[in-house]
PDB file of C-alpha atoms in Angstrom:
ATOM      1  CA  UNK K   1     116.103 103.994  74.723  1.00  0.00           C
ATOM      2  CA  UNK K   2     117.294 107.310  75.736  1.00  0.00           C
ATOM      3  CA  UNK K   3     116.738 108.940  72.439  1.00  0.00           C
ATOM      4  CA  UNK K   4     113.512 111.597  73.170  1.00  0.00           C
ATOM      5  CA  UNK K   5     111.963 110.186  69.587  1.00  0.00           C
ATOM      6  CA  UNK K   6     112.574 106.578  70.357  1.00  0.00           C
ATOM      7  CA  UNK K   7     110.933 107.287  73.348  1.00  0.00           C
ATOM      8  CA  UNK K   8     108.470 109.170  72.058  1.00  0.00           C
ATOM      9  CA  UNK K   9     107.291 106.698  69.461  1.00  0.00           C
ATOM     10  CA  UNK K  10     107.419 103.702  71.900  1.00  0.00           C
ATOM     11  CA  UNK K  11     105.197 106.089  74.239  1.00  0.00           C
ATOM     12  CA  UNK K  12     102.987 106.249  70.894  1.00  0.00           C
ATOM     13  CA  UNK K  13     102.636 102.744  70.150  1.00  0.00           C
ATOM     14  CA  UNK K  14     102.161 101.536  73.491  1.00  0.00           C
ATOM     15  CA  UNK K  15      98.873 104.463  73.505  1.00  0.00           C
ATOM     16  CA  UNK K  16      97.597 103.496  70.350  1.00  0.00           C
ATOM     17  CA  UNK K  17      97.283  99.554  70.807  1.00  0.00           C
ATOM     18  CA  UNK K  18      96.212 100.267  74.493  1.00  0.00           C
ATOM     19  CA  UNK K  19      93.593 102.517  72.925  1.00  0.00           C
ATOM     20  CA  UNK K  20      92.260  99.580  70.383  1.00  0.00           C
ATOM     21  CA  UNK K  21      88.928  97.541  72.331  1.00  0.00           C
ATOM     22  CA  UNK K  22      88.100 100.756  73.932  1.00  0.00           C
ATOM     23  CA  UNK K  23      85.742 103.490  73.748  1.00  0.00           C
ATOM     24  CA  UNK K  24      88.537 106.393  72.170  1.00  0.00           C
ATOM     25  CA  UNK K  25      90.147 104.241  69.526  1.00  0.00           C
ATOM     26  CA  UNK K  26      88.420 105.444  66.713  1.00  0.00           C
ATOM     27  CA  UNK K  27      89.277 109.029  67.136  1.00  0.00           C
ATOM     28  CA  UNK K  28      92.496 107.197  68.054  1.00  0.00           C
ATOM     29  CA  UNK K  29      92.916 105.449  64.887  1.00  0.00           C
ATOM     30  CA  UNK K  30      91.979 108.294  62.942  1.00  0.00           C
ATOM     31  CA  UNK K  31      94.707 110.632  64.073  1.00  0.00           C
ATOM     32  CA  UNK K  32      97.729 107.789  63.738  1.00  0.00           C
ATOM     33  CA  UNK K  33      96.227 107.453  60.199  1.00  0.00           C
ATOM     34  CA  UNK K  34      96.441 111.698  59.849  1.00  0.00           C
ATOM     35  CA  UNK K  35      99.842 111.817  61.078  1.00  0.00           C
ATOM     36  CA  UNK K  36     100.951 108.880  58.478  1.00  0.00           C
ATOM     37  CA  UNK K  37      99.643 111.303  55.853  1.00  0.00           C
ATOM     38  CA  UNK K  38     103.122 113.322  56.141  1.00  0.00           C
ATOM     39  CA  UNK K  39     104.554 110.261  54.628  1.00  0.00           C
ATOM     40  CA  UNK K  40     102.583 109.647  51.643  1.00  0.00           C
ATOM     41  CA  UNK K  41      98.524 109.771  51.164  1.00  0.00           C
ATOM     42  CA  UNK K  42      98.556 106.155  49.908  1.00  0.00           C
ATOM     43  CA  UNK K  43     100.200 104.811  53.029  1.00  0.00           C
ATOM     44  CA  UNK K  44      97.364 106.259  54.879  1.00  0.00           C
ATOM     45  CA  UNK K  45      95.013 103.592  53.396  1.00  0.00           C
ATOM     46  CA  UNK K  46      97.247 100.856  54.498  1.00  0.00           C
ATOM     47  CA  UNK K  47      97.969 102.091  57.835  1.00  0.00           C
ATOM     48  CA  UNK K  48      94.222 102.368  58.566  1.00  0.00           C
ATOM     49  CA  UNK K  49      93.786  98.542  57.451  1.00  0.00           C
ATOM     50  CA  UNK K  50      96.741  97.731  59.597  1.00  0.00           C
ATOM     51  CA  UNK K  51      95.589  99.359  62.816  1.00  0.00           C
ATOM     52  CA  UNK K  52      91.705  97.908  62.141  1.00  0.00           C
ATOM     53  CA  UNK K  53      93.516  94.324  61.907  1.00  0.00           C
ATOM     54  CA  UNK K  54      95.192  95.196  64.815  1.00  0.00           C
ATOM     55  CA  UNK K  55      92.263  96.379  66.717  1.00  0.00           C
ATOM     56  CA  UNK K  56      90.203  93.247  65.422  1.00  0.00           C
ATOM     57  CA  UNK K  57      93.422  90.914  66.921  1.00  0.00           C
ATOM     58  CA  UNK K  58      92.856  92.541  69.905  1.00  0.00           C
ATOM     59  CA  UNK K  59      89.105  92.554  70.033  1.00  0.00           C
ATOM     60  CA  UNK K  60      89.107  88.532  69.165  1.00  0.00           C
ATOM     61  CA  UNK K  61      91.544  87.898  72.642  1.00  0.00           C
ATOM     62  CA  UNK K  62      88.408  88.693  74.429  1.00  0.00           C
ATOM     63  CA  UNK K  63      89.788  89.193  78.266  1.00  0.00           C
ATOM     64  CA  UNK K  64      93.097  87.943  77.460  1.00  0.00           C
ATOM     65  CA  UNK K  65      94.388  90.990  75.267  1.00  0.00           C
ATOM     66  CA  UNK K  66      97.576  91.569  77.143  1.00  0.00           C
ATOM     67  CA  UNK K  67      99.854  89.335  75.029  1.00  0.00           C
ATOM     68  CA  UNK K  68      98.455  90.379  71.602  1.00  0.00           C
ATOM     69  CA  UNK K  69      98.888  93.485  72.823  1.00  0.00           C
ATOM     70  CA  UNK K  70     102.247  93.309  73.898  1.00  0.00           C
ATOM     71  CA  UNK K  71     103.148  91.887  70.425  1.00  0.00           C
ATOM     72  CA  UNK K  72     101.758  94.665  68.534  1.00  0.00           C
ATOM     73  CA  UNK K  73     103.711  97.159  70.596  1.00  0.00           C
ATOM     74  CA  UNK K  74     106.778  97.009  68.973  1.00  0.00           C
ATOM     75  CA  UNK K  75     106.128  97.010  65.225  1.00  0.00           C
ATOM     76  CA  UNK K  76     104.323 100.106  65.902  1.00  0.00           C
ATOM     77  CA  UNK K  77     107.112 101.688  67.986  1.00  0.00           C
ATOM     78  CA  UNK K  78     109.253 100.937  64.768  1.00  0.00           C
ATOM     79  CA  UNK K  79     106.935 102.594  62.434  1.00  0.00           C
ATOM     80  CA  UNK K  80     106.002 105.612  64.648  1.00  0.00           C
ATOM     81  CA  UNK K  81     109.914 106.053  65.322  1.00  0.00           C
ATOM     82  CA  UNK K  82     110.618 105.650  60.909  1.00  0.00           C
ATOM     83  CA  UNK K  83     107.334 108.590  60.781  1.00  0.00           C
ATOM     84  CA  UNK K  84     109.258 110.765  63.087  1.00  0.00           C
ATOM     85  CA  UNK K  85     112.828 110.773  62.159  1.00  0.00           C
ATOM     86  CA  UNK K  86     111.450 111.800  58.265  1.00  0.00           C
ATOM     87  CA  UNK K  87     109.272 114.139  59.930  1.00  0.00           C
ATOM     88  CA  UNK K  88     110.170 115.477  63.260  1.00  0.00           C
ATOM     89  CA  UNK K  89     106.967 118.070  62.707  1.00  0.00           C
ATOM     90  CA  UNK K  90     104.563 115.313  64.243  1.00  0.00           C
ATOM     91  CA  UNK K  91     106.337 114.440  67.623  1.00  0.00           C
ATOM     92  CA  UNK K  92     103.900 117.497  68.797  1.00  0.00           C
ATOM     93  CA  UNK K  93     100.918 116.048  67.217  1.00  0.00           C
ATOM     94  CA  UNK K  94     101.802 112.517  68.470  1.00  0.00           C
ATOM     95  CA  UNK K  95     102.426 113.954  72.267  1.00  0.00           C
ATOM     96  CA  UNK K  96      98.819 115.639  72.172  1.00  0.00           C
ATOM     97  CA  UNK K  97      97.455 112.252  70.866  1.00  0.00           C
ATOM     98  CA  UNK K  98      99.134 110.012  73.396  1.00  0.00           C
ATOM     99  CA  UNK K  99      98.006 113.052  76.355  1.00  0.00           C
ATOM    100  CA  UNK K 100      94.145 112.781  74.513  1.00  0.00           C
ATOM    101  CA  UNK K 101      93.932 108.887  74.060  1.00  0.00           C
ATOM    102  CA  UNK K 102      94.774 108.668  78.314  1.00  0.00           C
ATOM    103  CA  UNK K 103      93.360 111.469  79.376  1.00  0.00           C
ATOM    104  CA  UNK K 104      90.165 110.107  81.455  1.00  0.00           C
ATOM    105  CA  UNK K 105      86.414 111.015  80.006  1.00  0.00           C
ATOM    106  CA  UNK K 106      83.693 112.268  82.231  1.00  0.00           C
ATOM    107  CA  UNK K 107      82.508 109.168  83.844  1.00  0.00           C
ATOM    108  CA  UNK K 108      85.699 107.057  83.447  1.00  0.00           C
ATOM    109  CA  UNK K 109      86.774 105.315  86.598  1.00  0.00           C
ATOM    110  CA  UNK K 110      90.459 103.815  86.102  1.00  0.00           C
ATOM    111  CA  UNK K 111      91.094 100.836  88.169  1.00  0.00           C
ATOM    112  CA  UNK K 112      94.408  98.910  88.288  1.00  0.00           C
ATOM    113  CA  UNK K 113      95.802  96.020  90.272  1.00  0.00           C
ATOM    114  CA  UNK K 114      99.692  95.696  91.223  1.00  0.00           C
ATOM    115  CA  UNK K 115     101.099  92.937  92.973  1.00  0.00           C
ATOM    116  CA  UNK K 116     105.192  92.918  94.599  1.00  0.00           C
ATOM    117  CA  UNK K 117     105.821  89.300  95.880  1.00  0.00           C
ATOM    118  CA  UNK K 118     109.298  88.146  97.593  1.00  0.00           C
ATOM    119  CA  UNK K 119     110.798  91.508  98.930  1.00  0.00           C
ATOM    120  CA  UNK K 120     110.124  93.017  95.183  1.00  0.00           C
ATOM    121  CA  UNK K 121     108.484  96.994  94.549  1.00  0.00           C
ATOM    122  CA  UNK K 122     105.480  97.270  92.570  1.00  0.00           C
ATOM    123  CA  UNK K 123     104.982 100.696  90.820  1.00  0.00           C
ATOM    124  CA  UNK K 124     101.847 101.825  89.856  1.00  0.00           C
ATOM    125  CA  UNK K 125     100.337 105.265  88.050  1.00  0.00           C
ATOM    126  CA  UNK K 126      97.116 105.819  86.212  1.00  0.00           C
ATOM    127  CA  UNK K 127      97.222 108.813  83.482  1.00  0.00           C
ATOM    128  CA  UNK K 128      98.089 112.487  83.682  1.00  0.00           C
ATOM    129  CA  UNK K 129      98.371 114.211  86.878  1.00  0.00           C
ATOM    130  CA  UNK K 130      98.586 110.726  89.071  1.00  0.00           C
ATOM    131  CA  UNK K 131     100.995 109.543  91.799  1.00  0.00           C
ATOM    132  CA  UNK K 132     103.321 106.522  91.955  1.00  0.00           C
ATOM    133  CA  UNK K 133     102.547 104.379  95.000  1.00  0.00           C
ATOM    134  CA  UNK K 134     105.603 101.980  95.811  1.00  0.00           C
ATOM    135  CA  UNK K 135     104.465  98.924  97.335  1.00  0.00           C
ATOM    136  CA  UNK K 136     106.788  96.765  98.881  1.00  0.00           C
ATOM    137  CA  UNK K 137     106.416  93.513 100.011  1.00  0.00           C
ATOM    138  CA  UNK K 138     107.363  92.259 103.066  1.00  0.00           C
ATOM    139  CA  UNK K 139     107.129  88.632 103.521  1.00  0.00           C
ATOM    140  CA  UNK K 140     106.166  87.219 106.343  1.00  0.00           C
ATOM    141  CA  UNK K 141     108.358  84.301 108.341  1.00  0.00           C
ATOM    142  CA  UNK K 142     108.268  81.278 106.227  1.00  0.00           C
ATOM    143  CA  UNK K 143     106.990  82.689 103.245  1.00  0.00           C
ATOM    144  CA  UNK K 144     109.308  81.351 100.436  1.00  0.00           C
ATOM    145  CA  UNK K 145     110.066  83.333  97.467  1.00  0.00           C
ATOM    146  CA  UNK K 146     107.914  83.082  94.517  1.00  0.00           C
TER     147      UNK K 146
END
């Protein structure tokens, strides 16, 4: 996925269904339905019911939201990616929503747990401005790999 628009839009749908079950996805959700606008007012209406069932699939997982989430990725990657090769206007408006959406709010703390096991590298970075911290795992005598 070298493409700068593929990459884009898979940067876009991995914000947006990050965003749903937290405290900016209604803003969120209200600028993906404003930049589906470009394609046809109609389509707004059922892009708005798609990302509330989303967000509702998401809220139901309770704890566990990491595989609906991961499944939701992709169709939206696909339909950000179809937005943005008709109109190549909105990459700027979907950059400023996927810098917004992860931006942290006054009051945020951002906490995130990464794990190497059996000689692998974790990576780890937490929104704009952050550092990657390579962790690598050194396993002591006898430790078998996982």
């Amino acid at each position: 996925m070298s493409d700068p628009m593929a990459v884009l839009a898979m940067t876009g749908a991995t914000t947006v269904v990050a965003a749903m079950a937290t405290s900016v996805w209604e803003g969120t959700r209200d600028r993906v339905v404003d930049l589906f606008r470009r394609r046809d007012e109609d389509r707004s209406a059922v892009v708005r019911a798609q990302l509330d069932g989303d967000a509702e699939l998401v809220l139901g997982e309770g704890d566990d939201t990491d595989g609906v989430r991961d499944d939701l990725v992709r169709p939206w990657a696909r339909r950000l990616a179809a937005l943005l090769r008709d109109h190549p206007e909105a990459a700027e408006e979907l950059r400023a929503l996927v810098e917004d959406a992860t931006a942290p709010r006054d009051g945020d703390t951002w906490s995130q747990h990464v794990i190497a096991r059996a000689g692998g590298a974790a990576f780890g970075a937490q929104g704009p401005g952050s550092s990657v911290h390579v962790h690598h795992h050194q396993p002591a005598s006898g430790d078998a790999p996982a």
